[in-house]
PDB file of C-alpha atoms in Angstrom:
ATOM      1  CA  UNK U 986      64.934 134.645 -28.283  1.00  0.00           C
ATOM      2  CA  UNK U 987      61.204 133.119 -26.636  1.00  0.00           C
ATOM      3  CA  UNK U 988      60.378 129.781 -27.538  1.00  0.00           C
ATOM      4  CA  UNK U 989      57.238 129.985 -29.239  1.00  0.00           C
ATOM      5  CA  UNK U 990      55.385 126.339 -28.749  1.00  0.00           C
ATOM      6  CA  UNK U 991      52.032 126.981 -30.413  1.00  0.00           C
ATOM      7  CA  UNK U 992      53.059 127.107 -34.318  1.00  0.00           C
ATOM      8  CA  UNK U 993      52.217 125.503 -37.635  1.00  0.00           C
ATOM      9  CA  UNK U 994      54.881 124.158 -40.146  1.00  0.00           C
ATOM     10  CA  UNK U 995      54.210 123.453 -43.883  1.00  0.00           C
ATOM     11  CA  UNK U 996      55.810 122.580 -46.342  1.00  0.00           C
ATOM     12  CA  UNK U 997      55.925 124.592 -49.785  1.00  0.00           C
ATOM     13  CA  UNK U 998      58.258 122.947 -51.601  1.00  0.00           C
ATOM     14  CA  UNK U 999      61.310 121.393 -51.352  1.00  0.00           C
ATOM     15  CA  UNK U1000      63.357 124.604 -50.066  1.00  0.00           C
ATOM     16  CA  UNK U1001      60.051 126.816 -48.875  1.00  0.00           C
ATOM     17  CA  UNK U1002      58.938 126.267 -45.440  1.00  0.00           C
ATOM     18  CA  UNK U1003      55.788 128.503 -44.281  1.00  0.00           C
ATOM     19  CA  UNK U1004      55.425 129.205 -40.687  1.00  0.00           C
ATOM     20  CA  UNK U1005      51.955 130.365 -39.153  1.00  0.00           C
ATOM     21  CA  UNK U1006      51.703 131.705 -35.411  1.00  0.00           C
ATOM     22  CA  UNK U1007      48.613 129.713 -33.936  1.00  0.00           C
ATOM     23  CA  UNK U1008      46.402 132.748 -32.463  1.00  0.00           C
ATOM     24  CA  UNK U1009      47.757 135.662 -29.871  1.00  0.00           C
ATOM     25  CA  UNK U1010      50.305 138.230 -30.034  1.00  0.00           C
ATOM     26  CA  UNK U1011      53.521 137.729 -30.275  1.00  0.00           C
ATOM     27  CA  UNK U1012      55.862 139.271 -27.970  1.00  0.00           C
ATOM     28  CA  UNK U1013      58.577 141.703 -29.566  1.00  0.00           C
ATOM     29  CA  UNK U1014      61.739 139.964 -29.687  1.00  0.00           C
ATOM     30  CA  UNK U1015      64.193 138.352 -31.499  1.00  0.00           C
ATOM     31  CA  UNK U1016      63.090 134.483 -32.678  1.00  0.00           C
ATOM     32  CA  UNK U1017      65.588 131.629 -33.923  1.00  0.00           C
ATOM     33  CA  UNK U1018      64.495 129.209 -36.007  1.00  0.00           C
ATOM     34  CA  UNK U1019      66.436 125.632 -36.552  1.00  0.00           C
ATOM     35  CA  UNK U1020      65.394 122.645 -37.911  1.00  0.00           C
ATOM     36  CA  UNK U1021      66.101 118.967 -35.792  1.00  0.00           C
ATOM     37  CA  UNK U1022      66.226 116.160 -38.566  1.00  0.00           C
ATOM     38  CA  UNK U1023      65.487 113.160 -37.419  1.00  0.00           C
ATOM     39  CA  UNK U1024      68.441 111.570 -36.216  1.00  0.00           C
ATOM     40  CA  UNK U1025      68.160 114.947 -33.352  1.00  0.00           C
ATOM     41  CA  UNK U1026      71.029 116.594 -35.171  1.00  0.00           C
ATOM     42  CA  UNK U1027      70.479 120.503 -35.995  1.00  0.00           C
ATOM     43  CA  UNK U1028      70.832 121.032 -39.389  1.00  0.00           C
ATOM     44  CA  UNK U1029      71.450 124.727 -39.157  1.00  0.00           C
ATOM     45  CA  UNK U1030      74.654 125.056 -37.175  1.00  0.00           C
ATOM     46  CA  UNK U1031      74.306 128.977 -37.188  1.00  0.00           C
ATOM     47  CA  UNK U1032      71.173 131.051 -35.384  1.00  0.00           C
ATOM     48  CA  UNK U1033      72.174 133.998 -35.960  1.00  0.00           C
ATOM     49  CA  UNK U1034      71.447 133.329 -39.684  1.00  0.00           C
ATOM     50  CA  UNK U1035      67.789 132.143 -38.889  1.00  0.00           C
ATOM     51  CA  UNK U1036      67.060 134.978 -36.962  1.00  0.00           C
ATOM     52  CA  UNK U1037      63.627 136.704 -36.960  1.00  0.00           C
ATOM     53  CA  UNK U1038      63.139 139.864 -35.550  1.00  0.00           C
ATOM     54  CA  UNK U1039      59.754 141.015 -34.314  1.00  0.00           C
ATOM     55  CA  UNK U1040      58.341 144.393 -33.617  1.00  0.00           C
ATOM     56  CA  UNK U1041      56.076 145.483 -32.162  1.00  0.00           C
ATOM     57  CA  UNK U1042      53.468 148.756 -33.815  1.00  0.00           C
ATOM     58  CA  UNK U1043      56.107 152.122 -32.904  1.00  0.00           C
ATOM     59  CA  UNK U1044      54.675 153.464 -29.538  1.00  0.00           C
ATOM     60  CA  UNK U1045      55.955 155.645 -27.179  1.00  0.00           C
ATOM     61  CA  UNK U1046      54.897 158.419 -23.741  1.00  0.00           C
ATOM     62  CA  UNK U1047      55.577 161.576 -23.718  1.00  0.00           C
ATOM     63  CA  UNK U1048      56.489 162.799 -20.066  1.00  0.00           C
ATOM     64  CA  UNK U1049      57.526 166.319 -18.661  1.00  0.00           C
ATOM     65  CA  UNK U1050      60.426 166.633 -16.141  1.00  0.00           C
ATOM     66  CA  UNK U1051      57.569 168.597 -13.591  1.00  0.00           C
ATOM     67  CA  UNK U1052      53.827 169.321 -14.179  1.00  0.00           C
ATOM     68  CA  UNK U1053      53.524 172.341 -12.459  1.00  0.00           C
ATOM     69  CA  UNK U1054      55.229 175.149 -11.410  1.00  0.00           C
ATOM     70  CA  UNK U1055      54.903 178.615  -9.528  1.00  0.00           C
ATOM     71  CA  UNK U1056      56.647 181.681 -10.945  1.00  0.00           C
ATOM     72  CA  UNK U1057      56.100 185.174 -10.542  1.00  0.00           C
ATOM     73  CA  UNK U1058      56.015 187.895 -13.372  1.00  0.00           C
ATOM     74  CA  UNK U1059      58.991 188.150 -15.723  1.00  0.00           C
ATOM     75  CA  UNK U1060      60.838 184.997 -14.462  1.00  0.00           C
ATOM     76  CA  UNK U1061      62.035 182.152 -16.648  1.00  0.00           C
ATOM     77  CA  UNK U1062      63.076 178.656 -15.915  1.00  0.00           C
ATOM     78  CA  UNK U1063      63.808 174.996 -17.545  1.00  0.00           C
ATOM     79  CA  UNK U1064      62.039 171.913 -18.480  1.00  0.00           C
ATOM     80  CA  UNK U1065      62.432 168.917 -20.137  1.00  0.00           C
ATOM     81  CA  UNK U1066      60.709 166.788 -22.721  1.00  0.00           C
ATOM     82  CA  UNK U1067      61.050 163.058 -22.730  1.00  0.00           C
ATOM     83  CA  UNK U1068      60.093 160.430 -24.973  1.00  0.00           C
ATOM     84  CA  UNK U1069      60.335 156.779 -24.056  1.00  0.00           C
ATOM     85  CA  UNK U1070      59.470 153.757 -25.886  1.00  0.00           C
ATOM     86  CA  UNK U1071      60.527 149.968 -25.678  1.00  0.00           C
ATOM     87  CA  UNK U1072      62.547 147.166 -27.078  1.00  0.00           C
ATOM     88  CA  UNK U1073      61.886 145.840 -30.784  1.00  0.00           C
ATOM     89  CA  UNK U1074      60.673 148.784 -32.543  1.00  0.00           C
ATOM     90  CA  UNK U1075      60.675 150.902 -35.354  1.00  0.00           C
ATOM     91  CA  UNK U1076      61.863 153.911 -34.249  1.00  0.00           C
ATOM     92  CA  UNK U1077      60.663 157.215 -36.005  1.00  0.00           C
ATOM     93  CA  UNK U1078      61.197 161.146 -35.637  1.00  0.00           C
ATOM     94  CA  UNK U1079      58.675 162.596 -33.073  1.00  0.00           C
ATOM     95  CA  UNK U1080      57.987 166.068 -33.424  1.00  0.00           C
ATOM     96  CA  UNK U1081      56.848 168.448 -30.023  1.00  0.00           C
ATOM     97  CA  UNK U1082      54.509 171.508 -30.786  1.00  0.00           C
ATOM     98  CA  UNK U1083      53.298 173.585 -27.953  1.00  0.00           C
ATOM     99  CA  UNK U1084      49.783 174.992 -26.651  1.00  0.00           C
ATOM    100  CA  UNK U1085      50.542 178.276 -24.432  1.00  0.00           C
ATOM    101  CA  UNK U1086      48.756 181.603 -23.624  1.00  0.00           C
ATOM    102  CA  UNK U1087      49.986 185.123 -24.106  1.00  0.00           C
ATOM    103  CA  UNK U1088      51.424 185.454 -21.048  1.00  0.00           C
ATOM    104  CA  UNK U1089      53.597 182.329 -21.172  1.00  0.00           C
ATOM    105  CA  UNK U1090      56.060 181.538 -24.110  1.00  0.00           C
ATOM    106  CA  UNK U1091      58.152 178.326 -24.458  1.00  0.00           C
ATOM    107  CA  UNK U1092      61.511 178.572 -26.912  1.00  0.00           C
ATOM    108  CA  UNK U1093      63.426 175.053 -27.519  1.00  0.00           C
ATOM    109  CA  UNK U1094      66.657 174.938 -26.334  1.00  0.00           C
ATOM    110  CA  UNK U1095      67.625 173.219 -30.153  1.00  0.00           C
ATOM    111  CA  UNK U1096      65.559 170.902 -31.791  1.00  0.00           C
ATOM    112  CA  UNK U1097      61.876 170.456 -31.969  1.00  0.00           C
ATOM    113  CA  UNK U1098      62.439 166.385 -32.482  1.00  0.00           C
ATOM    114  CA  UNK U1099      64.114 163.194 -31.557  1.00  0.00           C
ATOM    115  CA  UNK U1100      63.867 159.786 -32.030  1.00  0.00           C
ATOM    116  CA  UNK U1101      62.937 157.750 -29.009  1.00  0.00           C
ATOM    117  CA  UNK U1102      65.396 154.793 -29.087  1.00  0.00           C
ATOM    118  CA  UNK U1103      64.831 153.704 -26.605  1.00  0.00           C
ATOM    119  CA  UNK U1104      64.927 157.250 -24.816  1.00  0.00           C
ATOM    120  CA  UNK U1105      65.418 161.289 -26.073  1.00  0.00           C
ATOM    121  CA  UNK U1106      65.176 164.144 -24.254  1.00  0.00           C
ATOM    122  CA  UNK U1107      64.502 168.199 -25.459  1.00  0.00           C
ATOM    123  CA  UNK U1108      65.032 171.078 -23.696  1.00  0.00           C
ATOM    124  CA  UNK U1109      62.613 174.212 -23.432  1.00  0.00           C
ATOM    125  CA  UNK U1110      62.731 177.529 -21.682  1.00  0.00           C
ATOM    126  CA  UNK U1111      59.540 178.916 -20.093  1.00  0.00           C
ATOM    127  CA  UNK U1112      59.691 182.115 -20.213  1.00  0.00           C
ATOM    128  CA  UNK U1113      56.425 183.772 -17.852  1.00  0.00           C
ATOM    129  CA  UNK U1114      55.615 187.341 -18.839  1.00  0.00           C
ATOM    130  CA  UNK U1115      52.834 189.128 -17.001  1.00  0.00           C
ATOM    131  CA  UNK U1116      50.812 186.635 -15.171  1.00  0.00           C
ATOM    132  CA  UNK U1117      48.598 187.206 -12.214  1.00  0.00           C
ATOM    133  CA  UNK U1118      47.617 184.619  -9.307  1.00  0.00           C
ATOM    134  CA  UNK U1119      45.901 182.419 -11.234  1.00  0.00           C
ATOM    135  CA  UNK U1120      46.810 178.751 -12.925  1.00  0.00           C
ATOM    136  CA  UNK U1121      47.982 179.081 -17.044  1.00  0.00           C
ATOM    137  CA  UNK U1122      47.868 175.781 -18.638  1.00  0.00           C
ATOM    138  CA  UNK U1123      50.727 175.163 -21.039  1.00  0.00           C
ATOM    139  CA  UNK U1124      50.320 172.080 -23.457  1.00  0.00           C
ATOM    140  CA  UNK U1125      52.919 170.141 -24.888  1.00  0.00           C
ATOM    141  CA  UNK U1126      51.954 167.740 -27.608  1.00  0.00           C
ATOM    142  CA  UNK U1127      53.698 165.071 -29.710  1.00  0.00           C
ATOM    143  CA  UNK U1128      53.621 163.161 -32.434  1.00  0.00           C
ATOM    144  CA  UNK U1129      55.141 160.576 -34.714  1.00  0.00           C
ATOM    145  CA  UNK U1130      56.346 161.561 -38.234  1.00  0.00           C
ATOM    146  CA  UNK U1131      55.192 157.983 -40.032  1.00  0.00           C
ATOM    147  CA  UNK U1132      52.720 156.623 -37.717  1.00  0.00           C
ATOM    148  CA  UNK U1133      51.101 160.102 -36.443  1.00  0.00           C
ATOM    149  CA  UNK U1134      51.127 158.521 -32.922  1.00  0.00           C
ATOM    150  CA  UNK U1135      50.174 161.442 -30.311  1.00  0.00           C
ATOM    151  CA  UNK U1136      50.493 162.364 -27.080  1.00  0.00           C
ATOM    152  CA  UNK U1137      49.982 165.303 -24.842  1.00  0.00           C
ATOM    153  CA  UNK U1138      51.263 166.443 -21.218  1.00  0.00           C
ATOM    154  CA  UNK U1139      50.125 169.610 -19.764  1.00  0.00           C
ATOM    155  CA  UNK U1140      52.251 171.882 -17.360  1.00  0.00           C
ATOM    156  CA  UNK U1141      50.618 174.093 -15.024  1.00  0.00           C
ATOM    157  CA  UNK U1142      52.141 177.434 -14.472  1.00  0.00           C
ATOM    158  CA  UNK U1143      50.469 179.359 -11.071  1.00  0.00           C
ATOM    159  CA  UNK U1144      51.238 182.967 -11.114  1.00  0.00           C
ATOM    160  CA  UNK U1145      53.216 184.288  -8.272  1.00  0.00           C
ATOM    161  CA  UNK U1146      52.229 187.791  -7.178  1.00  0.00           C
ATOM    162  CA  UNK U1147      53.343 187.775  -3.613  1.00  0.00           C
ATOM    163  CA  UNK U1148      55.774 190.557  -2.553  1.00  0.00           C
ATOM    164  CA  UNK U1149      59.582 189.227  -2.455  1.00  0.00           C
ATOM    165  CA  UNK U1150      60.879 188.224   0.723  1.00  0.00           C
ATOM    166  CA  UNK U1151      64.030 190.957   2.081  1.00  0.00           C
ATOM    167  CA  UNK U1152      67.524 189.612   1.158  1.00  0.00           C
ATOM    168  CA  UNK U1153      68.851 191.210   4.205  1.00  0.00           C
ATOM    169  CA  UNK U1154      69.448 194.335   6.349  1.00  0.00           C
ATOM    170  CA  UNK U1155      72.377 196.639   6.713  1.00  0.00           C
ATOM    171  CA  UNK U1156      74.232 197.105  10.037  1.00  0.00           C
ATOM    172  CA  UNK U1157      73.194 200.611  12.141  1.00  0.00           C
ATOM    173  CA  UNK U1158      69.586 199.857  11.575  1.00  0.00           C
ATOM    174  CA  UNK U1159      70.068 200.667   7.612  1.00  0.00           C
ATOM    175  CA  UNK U1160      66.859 199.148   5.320  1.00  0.00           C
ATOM    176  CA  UNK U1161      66.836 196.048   3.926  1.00  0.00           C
ATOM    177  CA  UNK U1162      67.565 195.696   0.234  1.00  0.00           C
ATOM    178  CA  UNK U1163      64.781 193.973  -2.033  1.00  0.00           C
ATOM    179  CA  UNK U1164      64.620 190.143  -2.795  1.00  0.00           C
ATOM    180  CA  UNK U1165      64.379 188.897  -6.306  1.00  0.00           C
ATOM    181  CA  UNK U1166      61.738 185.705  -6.671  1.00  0.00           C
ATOM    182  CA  UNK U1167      62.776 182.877  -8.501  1.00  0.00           C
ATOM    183  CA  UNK U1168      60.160 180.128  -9.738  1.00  0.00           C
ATOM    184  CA  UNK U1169      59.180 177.001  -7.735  1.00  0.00           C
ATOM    185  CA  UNK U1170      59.582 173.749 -10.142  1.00  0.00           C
ATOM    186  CA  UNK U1171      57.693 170.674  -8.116  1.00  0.00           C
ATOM    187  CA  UNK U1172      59.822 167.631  -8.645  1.00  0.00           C
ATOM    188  CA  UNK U1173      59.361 165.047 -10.967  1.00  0.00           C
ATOM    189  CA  UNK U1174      57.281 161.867  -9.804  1.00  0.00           C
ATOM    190  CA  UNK U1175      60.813 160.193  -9.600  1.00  0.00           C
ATOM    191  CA  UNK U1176      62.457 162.345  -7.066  1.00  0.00           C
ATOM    192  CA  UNK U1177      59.500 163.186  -4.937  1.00  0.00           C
ATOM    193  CA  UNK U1178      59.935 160.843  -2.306  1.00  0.00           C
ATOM    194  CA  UNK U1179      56.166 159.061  -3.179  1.00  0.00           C
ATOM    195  CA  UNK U1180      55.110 156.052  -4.034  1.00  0.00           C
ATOM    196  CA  UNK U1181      53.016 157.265  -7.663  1.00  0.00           C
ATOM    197  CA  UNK U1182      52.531 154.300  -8.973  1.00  0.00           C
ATOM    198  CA  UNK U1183      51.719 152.289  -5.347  1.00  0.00           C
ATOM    199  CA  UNK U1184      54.338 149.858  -6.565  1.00  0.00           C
ATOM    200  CA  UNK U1185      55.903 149.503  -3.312  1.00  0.00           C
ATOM    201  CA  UNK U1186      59.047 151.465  -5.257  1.00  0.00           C
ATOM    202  CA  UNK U1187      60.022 154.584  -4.428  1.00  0.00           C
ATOM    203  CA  UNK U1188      61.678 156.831  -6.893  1.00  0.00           C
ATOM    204  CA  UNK U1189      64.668 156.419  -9.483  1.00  0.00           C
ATOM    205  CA  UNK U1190      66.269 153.831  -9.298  1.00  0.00           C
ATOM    206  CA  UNK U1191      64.219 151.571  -7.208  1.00  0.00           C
ATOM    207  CA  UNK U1192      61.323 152.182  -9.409  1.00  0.00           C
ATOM    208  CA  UNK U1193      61.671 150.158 -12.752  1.00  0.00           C
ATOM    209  CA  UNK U1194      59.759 152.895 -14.442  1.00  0.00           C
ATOM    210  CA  UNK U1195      61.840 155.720 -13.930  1.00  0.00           C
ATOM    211  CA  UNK U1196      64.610 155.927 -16.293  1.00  0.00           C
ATOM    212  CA  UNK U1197      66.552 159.107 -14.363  1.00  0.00           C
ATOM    213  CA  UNK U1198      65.314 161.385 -11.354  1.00  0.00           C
ATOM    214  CA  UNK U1199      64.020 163.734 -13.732  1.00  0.00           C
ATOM    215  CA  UNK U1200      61.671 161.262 -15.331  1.00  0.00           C
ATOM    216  CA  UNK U1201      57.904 162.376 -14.452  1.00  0.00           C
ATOM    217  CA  UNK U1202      56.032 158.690 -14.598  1.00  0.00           C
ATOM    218  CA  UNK U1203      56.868 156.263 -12.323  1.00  0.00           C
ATOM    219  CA  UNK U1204      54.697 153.767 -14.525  1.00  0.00           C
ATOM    220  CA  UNK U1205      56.412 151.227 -16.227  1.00  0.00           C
ATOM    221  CA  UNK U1206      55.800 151.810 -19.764  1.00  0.00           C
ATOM    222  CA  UNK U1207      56.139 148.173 -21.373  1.00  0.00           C
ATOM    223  CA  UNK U1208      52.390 147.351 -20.599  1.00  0.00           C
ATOM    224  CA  UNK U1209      51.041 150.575 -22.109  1.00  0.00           C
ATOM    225  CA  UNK U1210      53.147 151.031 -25.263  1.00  0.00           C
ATOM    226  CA  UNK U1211      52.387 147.076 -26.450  1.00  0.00           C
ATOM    227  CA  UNK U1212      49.109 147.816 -25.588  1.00  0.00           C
ATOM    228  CA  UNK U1213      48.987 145.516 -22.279  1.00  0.00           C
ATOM    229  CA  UNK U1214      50.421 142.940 -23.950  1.00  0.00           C
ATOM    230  CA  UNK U1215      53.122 140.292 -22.392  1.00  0.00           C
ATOM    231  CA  UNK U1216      56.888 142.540 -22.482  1.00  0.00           C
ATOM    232  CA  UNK U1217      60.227 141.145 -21.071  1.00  0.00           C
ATOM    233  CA  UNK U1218      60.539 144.295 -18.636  1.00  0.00           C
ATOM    234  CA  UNK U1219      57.108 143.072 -16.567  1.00  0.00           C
ATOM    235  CA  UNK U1220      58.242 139.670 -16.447  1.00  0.00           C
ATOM    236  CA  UNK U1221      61.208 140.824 -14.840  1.00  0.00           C
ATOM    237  CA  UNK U1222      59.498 142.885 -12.360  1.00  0.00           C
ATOM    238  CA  UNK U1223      56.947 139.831 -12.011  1.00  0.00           C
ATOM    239  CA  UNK U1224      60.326 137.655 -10.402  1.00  0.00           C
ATOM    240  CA  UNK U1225      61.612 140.263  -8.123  1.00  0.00           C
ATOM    241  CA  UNK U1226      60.903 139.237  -4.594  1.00  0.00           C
ATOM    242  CA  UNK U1227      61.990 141.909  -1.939  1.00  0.00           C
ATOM    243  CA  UNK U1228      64.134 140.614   0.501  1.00  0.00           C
ATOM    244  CA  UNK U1229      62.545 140.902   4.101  1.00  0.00           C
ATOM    245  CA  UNK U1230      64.320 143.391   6.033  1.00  0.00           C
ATOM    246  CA  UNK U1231      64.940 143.212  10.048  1.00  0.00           C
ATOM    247  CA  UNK U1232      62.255 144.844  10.979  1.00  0.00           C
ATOM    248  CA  UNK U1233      60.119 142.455   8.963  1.00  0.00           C
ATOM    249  CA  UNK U1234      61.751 139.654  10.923  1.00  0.00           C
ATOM    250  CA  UNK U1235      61.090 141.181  14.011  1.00  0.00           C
ATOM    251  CA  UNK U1236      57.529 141.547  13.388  1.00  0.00           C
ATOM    252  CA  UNK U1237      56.872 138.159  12.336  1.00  0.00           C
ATOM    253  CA  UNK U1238      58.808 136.740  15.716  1.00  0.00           C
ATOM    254  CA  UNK U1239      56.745 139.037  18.013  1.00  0.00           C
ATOM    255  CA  UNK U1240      53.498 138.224  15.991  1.00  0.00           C
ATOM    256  CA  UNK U1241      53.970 134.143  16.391  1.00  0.00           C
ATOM    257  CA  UNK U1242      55.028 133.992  19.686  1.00  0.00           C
ATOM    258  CA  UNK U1243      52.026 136.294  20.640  1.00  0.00           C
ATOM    259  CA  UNK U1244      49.959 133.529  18.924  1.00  0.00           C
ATOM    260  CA  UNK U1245      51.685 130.319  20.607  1.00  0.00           C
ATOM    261  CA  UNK U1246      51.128 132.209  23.628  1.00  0.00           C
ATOM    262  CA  UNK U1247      47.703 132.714  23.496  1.00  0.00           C
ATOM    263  CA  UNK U1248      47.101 129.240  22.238  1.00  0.00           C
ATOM    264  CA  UNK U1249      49.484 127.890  25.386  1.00  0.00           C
ATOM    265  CA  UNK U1250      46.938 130.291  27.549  1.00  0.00           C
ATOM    266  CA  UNK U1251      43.427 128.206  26.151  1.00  0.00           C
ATOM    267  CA  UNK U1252      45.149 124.584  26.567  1.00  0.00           C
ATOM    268  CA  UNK U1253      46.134 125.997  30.487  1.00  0.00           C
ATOM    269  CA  UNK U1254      42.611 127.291  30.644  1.00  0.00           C
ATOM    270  CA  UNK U1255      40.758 124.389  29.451  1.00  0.00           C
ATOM    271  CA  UNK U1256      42.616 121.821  31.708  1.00  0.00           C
ATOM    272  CA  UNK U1257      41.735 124.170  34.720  1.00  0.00           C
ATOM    273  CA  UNK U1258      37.696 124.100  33.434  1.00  0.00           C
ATOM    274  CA  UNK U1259      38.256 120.422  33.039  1.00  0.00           C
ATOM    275  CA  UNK U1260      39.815 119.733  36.604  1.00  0.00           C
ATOM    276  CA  UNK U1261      37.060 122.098  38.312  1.00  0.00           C
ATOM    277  CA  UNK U1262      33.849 120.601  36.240  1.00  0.00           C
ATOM    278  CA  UNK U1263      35.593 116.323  37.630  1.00  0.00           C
ATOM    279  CA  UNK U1264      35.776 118.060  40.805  1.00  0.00           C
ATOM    280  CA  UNK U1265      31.935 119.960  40.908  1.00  0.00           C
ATOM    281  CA  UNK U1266      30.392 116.123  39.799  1.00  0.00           C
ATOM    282  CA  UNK U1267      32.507 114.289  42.488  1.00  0.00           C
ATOM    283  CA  UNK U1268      31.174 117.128  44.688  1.00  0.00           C
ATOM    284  CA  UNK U1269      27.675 116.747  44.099  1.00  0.00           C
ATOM    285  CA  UNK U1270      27.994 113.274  43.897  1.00  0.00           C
ATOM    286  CA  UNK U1271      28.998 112.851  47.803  1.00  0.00           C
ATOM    287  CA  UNK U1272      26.519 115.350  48.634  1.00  0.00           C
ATOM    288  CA  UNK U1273      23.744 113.066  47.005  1.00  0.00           C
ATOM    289  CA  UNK U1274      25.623 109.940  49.153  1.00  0.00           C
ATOM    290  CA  UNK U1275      24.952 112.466  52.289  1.00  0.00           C
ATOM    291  CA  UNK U1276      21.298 113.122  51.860  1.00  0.00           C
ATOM    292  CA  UNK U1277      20.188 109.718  50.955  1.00  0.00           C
ATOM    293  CA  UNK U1278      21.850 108.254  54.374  1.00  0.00           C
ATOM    294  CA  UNK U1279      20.105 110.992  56.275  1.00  0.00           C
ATOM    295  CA  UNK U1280      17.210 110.066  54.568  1.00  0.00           C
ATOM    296  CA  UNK U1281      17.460 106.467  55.052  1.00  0.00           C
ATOM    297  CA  UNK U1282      18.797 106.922  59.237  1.00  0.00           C
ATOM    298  CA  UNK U1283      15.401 108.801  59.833  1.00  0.00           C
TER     299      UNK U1283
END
């Protein structure tokens, strides 16, 4: 559990003890409670008995396994629905309806709902009917059976009208037969090989927030579920410190010894301006010694 130093015992009888939390929010989690007498000794041998779980208000993100897609008329292909939420919560049914226009239709592959604890996936088939070359915006919306939480994600369908590409040609100079098009699904933000979240992580499962390579937010999801609130999974991130790899080490070795040389270079330089500046005043000194004996022999 998290040690919780800002709180207010009172007593309320010889049995009752009442407990107030002394401004904030408490982190999600589970708290132990045990009482030191006054001799130190704990008088509650057992924590698990005094235990006091915390959640925190049911959350979640809803996240598509690709945002957009290109797919030319009559074509059908996969996607995925996933729900995320975090530790110390209670869970609840979360329920997907859909937003499409006539020329797209979307069909779940089973149920309509699942219970993000901490993670569910659905499947859907997208099935594209007589589009044109033009973007269709398909809307995928959820939301929570007791707490009517919502979210929305929106995949974008481009319509795919070029003429297919030739599968081949026959030998003797024979016509080639016609190519069948199948649609383009963009990966997911956790396979694509970019830094989404400018993290400095790159894709499942460097990046804490990407749960599988078909997860579609590379965010981590603690801070925006509780709110921005302090969660266990940012603290961890907080105390990762990348280890510096050899090219790092190189760098740093060429970078300081261009910088000792270059100080080495203005002591060497000053000494030389110091040696010529004695040498210029003991120069014009026996010059003056030179011109006042002339003077003085005429």
């Amino acid at each position: 559990g998290l040690e919780i130093p800002n709180v207010l015992w009172s007593s309320g009888g010889d049995r009752l003890v009442n407990l107030g939390i002394l401004g904030g929010i408490v982190p999600g989690g589970n708290y132990d409670f045990v009482v030191v007498n006054r001799d130190n000794a704990n008088s509650i041998s057992n924590g698990l008995a005094n235990r006091l779980r915390i959640n925190w208000i049911f959350d979640y993100i809803l996240s598509l396994s690709t945002s957009s897609a290109t797919a030319p008329p009559q074509s059908s292909f996969d996607i995925e629905v996933g729900l995320q939420s975090v530790d110390f919560m209670d869970y609840e049914d979360v329920v997907v309806t859909i937003v499409s226009p006539p020329e797209i239709t979307v069909a779940p592959n089973g149920e309509d709902r699942c219970k993000p604890d901490l993670t569910c996936t659905l499947s859907y088939t997208v099935n594209v009917g007589n589009v044109v070359a033009q973007d269709y915006t398909v809307t995928f919306t959820s939301t929570s059976e007791q707490t009517s939480k919502e979210h929305s994600s929106i995949l974008t369908v481009r319509g795919d009208v070029s003429p297919p590409e030739p599968s081949g040609s026959t030998s003797g100079g024979g016509g080639g037969g016609g190519g069948s098009r199948r649609p383009k699904i963009d990966p997911a933000q956790c396979n694509d090989k970019k830094d989404n979240d400018l993290d400095g992580k790159i894709d499942y499962p460097n990046d804490l927030g990407c749960t599988d390579s078909k997860d579609n937010n590379e965010v981590n999801i603690d801070s925006i579920v509780t709110k921005g609130n302090y969660t266990f999974g940012e603290e961890l991130e907080e105390e990762e410190t990348p280890e510096p790899t050899e090219n790092d080490i190189e760098i740093r070795v060429v970078f300081w010894s261009s910088v000792l040389i270059l100080v080495i270079g203005i002591i060497v330089m000053g000494i030389f301006i110091l040696r010529y500046l004695r040498e210029e005043k003991g120069l014009n000194k026996l010059i003056d010694v030179i011109e006042k004996s002339n003077t003085s022999g005429a």
